[in-house]
XYZ file of C-alpha atoms in Angstrom:
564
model
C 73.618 112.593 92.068
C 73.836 110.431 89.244
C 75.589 112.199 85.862
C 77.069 110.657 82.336
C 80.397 110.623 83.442
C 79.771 108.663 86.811
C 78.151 106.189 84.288
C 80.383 106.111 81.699
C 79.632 109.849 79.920
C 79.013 109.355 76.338
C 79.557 105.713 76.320
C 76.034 105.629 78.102
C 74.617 107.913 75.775
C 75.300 105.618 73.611
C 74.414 102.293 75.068
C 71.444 104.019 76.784
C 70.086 104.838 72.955
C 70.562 101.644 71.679
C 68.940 99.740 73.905
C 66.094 102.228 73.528
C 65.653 101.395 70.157
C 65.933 97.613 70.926
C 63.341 98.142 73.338
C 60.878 99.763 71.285
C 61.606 96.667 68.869
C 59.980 94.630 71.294
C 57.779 97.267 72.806
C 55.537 97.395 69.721
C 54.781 93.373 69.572
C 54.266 93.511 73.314
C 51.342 96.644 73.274
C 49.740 94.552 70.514
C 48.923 91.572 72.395
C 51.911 89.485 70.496
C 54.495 87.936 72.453
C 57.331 87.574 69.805
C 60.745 87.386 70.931
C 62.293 87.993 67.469
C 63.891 91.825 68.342
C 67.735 90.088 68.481
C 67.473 88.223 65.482
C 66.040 91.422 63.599
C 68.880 93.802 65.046
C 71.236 91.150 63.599
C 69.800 91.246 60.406
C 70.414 95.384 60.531
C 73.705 94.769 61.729
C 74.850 92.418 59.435
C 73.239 94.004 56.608
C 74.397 97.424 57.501
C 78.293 95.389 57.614
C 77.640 93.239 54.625
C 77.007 96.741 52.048
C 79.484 98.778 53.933
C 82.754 96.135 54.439
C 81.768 93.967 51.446
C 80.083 96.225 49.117
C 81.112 99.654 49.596
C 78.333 101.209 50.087
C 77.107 103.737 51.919
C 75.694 103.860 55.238
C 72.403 105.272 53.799
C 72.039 101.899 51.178
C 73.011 99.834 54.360
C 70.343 101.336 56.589
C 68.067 101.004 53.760
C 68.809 97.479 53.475
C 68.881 96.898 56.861
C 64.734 97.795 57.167
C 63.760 96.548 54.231
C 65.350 92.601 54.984
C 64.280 92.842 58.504
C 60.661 93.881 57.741
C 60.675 90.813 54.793
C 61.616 88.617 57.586
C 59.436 89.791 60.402
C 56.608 89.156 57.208
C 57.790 85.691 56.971
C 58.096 84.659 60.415
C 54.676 86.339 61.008
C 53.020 84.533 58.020
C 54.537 81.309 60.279
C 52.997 81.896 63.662
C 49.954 84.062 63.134
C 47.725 81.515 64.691
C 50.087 80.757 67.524
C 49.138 82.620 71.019
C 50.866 83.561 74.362
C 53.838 81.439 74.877
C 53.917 79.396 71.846
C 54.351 82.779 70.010
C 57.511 83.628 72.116
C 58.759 79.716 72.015
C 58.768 79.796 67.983
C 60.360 83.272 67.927
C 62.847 82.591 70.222
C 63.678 80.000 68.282
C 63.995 81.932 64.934
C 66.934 84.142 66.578
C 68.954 80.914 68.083
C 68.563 79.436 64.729
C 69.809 82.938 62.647
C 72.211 82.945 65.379
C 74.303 79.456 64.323
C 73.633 80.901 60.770
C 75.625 84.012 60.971
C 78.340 82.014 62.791
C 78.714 79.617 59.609
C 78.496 82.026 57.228
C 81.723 81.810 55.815
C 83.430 85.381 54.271
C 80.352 86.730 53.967
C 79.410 86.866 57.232
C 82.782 86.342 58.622
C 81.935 83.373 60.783
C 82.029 83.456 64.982
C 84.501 86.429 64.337
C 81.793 88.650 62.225
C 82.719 91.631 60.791
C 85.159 94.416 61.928
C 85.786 97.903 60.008
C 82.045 99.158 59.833
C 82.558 103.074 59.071
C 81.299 104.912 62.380
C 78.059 106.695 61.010
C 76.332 106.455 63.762
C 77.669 109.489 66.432
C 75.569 111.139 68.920
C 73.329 113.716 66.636
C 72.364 110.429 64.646
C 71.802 108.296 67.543
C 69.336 111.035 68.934
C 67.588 112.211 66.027
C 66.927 108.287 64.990
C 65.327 107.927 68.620
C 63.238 110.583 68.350
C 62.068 109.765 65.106
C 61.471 106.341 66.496
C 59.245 107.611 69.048
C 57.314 110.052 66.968
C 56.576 107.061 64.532
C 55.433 104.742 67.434
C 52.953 107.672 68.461
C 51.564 107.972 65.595
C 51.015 104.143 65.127
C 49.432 104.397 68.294
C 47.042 107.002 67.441
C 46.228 105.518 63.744
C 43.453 102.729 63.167
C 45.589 99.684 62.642
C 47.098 100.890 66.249
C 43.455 101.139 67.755
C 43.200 97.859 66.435
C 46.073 95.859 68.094
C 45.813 98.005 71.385
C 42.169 96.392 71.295
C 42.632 92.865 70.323
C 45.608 92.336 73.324
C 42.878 93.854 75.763
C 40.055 91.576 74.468
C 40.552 89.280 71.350
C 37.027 87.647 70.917
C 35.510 91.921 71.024
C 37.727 93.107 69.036
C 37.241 90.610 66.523
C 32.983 90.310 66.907
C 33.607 94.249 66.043
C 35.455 93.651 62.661
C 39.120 93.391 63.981
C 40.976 90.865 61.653
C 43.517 89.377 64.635
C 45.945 86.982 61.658
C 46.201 90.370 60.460
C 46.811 92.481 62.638
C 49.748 90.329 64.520
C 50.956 89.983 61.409
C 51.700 93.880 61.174
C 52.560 93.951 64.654
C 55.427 91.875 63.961
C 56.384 93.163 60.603
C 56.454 96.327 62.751
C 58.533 95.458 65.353
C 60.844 93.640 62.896
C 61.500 97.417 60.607
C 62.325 98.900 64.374
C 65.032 95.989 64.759
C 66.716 95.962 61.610
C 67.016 100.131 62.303
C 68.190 99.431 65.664
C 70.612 96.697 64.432
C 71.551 99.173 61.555
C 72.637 101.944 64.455
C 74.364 99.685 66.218
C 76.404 98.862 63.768
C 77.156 102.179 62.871
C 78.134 102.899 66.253
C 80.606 99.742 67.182
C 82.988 99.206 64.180
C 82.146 95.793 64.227
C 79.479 93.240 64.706
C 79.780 89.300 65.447
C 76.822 86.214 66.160
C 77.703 86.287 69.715
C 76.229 90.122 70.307
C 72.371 89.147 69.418
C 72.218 85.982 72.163
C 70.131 85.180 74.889
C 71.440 87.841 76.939
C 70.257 90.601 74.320
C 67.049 89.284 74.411
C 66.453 88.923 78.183
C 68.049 93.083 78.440
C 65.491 94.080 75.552
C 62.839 92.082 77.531
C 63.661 93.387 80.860
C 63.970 96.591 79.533
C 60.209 96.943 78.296
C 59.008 95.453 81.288
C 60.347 97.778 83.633
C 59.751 100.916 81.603
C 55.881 99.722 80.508
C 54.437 98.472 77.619
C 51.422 100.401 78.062
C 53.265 103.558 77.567
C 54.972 104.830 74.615
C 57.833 106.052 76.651
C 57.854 103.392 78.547
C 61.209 101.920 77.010
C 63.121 105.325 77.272
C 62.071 105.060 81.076
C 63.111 100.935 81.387
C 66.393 101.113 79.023
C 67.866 104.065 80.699
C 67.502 101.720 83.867
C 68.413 99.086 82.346
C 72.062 100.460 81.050
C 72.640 102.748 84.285
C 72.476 99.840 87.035
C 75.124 97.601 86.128
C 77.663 100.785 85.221
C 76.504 101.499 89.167
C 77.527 98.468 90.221
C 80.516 98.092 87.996
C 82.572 97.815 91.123
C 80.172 95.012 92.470
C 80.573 92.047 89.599
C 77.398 89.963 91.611
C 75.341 92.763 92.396
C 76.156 94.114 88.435
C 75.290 90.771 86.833
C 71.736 90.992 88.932
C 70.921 94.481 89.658
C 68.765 94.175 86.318
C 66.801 91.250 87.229
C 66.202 92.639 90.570
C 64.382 95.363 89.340
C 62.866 94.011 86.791
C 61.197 91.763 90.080
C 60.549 94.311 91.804
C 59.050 96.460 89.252
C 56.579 93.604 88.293
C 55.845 93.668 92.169
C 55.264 97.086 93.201
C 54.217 98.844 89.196
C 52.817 95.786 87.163
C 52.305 98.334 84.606
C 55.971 99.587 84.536
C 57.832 102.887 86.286
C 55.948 104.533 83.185
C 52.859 104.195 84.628
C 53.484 106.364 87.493
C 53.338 109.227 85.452
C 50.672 108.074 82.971
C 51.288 109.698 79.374
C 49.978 107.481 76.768
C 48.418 107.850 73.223
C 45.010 107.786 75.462
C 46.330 111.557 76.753
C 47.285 112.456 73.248
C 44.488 111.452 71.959
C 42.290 114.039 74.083
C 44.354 116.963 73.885
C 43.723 116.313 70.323
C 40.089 115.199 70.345
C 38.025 118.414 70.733
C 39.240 119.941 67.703
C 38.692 116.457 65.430
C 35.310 116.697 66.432
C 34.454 120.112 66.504
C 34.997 120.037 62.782
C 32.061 117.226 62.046
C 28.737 117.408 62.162
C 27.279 116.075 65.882
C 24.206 115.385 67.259
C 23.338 113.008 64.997
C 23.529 109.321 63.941
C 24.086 108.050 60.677
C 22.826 104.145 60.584
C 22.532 101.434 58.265
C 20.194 102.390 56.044
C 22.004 105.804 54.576
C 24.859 103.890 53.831
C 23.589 101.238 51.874
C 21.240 99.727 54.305
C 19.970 96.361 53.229
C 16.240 94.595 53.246
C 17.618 91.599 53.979
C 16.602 89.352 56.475
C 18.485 87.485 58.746
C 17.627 83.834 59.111
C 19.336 81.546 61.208
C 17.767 77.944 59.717
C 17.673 74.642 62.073
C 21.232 75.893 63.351
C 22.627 73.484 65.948
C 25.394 73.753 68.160
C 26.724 70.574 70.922
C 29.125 70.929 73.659
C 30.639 66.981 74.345
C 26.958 65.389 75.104
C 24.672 68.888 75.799
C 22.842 69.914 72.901
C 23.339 73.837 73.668
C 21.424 74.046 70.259
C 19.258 72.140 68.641
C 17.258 72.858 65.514
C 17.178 76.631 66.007
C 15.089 78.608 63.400
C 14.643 82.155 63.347
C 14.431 85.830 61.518
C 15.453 89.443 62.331
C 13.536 91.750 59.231
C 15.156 95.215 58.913
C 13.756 97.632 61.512
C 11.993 94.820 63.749
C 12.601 94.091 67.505
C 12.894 90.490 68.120
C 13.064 89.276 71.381
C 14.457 85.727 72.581
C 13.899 84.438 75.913
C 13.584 81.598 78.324
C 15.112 79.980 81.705
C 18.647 79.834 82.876
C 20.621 77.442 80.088
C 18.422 77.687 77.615
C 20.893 78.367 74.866
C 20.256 82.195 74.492
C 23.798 83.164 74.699
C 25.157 80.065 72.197
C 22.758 81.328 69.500
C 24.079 84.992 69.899
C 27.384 83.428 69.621
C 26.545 81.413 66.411
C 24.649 84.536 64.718
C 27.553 86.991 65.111
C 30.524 83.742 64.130
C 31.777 83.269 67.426
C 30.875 79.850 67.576
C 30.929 77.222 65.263
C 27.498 75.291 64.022
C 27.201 71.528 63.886
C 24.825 71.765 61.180
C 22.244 74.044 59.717
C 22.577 77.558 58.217
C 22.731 81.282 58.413
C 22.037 83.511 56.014
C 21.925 87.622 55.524
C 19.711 87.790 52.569
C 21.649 85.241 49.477
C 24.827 85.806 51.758
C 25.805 82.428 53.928
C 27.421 83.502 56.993
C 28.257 80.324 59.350
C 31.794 79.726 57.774
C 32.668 83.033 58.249
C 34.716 84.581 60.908
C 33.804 86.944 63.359
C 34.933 90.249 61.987
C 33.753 89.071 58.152
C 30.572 88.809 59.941
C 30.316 91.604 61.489
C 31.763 93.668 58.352
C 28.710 92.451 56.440
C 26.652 94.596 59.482
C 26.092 92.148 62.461
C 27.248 93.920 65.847
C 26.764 92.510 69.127
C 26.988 93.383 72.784
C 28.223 90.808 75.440
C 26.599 89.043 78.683
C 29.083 90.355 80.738
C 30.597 93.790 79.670
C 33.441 93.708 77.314
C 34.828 96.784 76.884
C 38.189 97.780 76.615
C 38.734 98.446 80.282
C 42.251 100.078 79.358
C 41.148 102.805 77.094
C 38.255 105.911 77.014
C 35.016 105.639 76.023
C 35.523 107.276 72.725
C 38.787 105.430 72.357
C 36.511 102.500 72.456
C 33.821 103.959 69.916
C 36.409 105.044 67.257
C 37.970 101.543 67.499
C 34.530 100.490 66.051
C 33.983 103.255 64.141
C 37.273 102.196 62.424
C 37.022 98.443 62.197
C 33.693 97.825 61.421
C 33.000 100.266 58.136
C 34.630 100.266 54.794
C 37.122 103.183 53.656
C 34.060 104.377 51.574
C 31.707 105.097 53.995
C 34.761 106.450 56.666
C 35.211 109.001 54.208
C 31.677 110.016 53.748
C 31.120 110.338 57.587
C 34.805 110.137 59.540
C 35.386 108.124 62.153
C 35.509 110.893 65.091
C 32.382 112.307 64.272
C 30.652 108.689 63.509
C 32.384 108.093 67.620
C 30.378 111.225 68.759
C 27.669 110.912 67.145
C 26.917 107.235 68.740
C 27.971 108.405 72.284
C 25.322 111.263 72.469
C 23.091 108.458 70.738
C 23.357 106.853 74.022
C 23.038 110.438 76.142
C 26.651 109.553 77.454
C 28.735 112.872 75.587
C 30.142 114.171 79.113
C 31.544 110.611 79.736
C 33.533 110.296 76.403
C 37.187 111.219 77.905
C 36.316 109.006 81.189
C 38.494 105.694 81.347
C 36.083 102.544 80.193
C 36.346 100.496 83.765
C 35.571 103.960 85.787
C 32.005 104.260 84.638
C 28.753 102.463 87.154
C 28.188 99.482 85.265
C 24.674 100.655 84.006
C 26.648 103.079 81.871
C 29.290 100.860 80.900
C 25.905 98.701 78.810
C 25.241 102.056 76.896
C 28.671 102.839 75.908
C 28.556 98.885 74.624
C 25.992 99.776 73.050
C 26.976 102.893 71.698
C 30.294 101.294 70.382
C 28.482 98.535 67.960
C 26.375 101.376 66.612
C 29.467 102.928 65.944
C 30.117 100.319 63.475
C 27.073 101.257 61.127
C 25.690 97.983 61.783
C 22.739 96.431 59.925
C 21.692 94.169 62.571
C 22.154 94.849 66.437
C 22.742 91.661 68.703
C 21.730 92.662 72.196
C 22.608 89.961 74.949
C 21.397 90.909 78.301
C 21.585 94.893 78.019
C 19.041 95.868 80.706
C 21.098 93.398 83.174
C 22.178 95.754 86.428
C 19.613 98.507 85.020
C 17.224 99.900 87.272
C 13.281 99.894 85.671
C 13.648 103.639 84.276
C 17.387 103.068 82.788
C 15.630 99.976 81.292
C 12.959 101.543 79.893
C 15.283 104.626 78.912
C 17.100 101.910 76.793
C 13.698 100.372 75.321
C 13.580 104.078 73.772
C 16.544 104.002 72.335
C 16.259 100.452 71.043
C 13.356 101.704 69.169
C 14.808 104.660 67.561
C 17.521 102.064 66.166
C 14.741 100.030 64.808
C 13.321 103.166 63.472
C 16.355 103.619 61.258
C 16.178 100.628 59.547
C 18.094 98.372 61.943
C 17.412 94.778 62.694
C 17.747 94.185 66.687
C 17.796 90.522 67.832
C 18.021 91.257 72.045
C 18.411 88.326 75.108
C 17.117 89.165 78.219
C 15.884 88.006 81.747
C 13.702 90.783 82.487
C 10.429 89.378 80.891
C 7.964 92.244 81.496
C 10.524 94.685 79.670
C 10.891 92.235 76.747
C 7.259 91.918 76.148
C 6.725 95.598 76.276
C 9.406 96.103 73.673
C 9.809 93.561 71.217
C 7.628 92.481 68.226
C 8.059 88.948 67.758
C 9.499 87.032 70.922
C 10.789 83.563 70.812
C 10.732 81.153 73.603
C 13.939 79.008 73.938
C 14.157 75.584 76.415
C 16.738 73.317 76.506
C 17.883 74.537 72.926
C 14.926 74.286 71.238
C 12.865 76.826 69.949
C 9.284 75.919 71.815
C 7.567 78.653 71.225
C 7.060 82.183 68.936
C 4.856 85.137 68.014
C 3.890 88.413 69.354
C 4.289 89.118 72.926
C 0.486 88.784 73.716
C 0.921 85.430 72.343
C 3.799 84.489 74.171
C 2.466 85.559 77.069
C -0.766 83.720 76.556
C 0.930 80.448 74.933
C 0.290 77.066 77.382
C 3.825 75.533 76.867
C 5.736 78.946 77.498
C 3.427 79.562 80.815
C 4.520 75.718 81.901
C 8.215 75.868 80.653
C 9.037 79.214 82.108
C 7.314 82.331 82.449
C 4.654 81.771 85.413
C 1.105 80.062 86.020
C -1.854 80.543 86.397
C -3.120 82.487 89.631
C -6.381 82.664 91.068
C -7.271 85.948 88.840
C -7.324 83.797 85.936
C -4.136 85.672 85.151
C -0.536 84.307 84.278
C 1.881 85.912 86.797
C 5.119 86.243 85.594
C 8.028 84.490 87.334
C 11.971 85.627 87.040
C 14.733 83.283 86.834
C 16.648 82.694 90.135
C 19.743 83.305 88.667
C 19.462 86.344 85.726
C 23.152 86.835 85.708
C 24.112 82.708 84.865
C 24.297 82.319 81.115
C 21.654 81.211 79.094
């Protein structure tokens, strides 16, 4: 049986917490879809902060702490403000970079810093009641993060980037937090440490702190808020295990951080599964039970708008194919506009153009005297354009009404969150939808017939003014279709705007008011659907010929599920 004293007694208590807070650190960047590697070169700003006041200054541990979070979190803003629009590995290759270059700093330092020897005679603040009551308050701070908008937000944008942001997630901004974050937990880890080792020196926060912090995360879970309690424990306890064996010591880490990425992808954490998604239903009934349900609150009671939405000659090109080309258009307030044609059309590039997912060549689009085509996506969607997705994007990770009150959040302004809260506004659009009994269900356990309402459900979450539909009858069956036409009406009926893409012609026809006819990016036809359907060029272009009956038959694409 394994006990503190056969690893070390308080030594590992000590270690054990440490590393815990280093992990966390790194923890926070990691869950948000940021792969920083900055944690070492914020604990040695703590550190050496915490050293500087104490040894140098005087002061007390308190001002050194203080100072300790308050430099680290100034740097984590300015090396954030440096590689916001970096991604994946270039993220981790700049930050890495940032500690090896802080690291030959400290080491020339002079008195100050005391060069490669550092600084020795740090007053021991940090004993084992500290240590324990820092962790904890750590961890209580991370769950709540996790719980609040802004953590909604960054769990979302690492799941799916381009949703997130086409439902008002600002991504600069929220990696920018994330590592601002992370760097306020290192320069309180750093601080700690310091307090607990008399002395600090550059050679502490190297390559080999960041690989244990690293390790550490990845085999307790990122996906789990006590995911690095779980992986740092590990990570301290096997090398005082194999003390006695100095190869199987110096490896016993990396071997299971192998095999933990083998067997648990998601971390030893995952095995046992508590997450803010388990907090956040133990907690959900009674948010909700104290808002008004059963109803939906849209558009036009929160400033609605009778603004059109005009997309005007808009073109888009992809090397030599014109995906685009000379696309004009309008959505009025409370109409159903349909747009339709064959397999690469350009159905799904105008979508993307509409809602600022996509850049335009040339031409505009406009939301009344508002131009929207140098906008980004969530400044678009902010100003009440929502959209659904050809294939399914919801966050797979998270609950259905994790998924609504991540729009719910993002896509209003603090006014109208106040007039009509976010949980409520989250239930409300789920029953919208007839899916209430589903709300606690995982996203990516749900028949993918469902999994189109609750996408549905979640950009009427956001208030919009305008609702971008593409294909949201695909893998329906003819009543869940027409179900859906019902409830696409009642949106109209409130005042919203719904553009919707689809292959199923018959159910477009029966639902829309104006329809437009795309082919090979041009617009070739428009007008009601008995026009459409009636209209020589569509009938040769795409939807059927002429039978025997006199009557146009209507054909399907082979392929509804290719993009169009």
């Amino acid at each position: 049986m394994i006990n503190l004293e056969t690893l070390g007694g308080i030594g590992f208590l000590y270690a054990f917490v440490i590393a815990a807070l280093s992990a966390y650190s790194q923890y926070v960047v990691l869950r948000a879809g940021v792969f920083s590697m900055a944690t070492a070169g914020f604990m040695a700003i703590g550190a050496y902060s915490v050293a500087i006041m104490s040894v140098r200054f005087g002061q007390s541990p308190l001002i050194g702490m203080a100072t300790a979070i308050i430099l680290a979190t100034l740097c984590g803003l300015g090396i954030g403000m440096l590689v916001y629009r970096l991604r994946g590995v270039y993220q981790g290759i700049a930050t890495l970079s940032f500690v090896l270059v802080l690291q030959q700093i400290l080491s020339l330092g002079g008195k100050l810093t005391g060069g490669p020897f550092g600084i020795s005679g740090i007053p021991l603040f940090a004993e084992t009641s500290v240590l324990l009551l820092g962790l904890a308050g750590v961890l209580v701070v991370v769950v709540l993060v996790e719980l609040s908008p802004i953590g909604r937000e960054q769990a979302a944008i690492r799941i799916d980037e381009i949703a997130a942001a086409s439902l008002g997630a600002n991504v600069a901004r929220s990696n920018l937090i994330a590592i601002a974050y992370s760097a306020a937990l290192g320069g309180f880890a750093g601080g700690m440490m310091a307090g607990n080792q008399f002395a600090v020196d550059p050679s502490v926060f190297s390559f080999h702190l960041i690989i244990t912090t690293l390790a550490a995360v990845i085999i307790g879970g990122y996906r789990f808020f006590l995911g690095p309690v779980f992986g740092s424990a590990i990570v301290v306890a096997l090398p005082l295990l194999f003390s006695q064996y100095a190869i199987l010591a110096t490896t016993a880490v990396s071997l299971a951080t192998i095999a933990t990425l083998a067997l648990a992808p998601n971390g030893v954490a995952s095995l046992i599964r508590i997450d803010g998604e388990l907090v956040l239903k133990l907690i959900r009934r009674r948010l909700l039970h104290s808002q008004a349900k059963n109803r939906l609150v849209l558009a036009r009671h929160s400033g609605g708008t009778e603004a059109n939405l005009v997309a005007d000659k808009i073109a888009r090109a992809y090397g030599s194919v014109k995906a685009v080309d000379g696309v004009s258009m309008s959505v009025r307030p409370g109409q159903i506009v349909g747009l339709i044609g064959p397999n690469g059309a350009g159905k799904t590039s105008v979508i993307n153009l509409l809602a600022g997912l996509a850049a335009l060549d040339s031409g505009k689009i406009t939301l009344g005297d508002i131009r929207l085509e140098e906008l980004p996506a969530y400044r678009v969607q902010r100003l009440g354009l929502a959209r659904t997705f050809q294939a399914c994007r919801l966050f797979h990770e998270h609950s259905v009404i994790s998924n609504l009150l991540f729009s719910a959040t993002a896509g209003r302004s603090k006014q109208r969150r106040r007039e009509f809260p976010d949980a409520a506004c989250a239930e409300a659009a789920i029953e919208f939808v007839h899916c209430a009994e589903l709300a606690d269900r995982r996203a990516d356990s749900l028949p993918y017939a469902f999994q189109r309402r609750v996408e549905i459900a979640r950009a009427l979450a956001g208030e919009p003014k305008f609702l971008l539909l593409d294909e949201p009858a695909a893998g329906m069956t003819q009543s869940e279709a027409a179900e859906l036409g019902d409830t696409l009406r009642t949106v109209a009926h409130q005042g919203i705007g719904v553009l919707v893409v689809d292959h199923n012609v018959p159910w477009i026809l029966s639902l829309c008011d104006v329809v437009y006819v795309l082919h090979l990016g041009k617009i070739i036809a428009f007008g009601t659907p008995k026009e459409v359907r009636e209209n020589p060029m569509v009938i040769a272009a795409y939807i059927g010929e002429h039978g025997t009956s006199g009557k146009h038959t209507v054909k399907r694409p082979a392929a509804a599920g290719q993009e169009g």
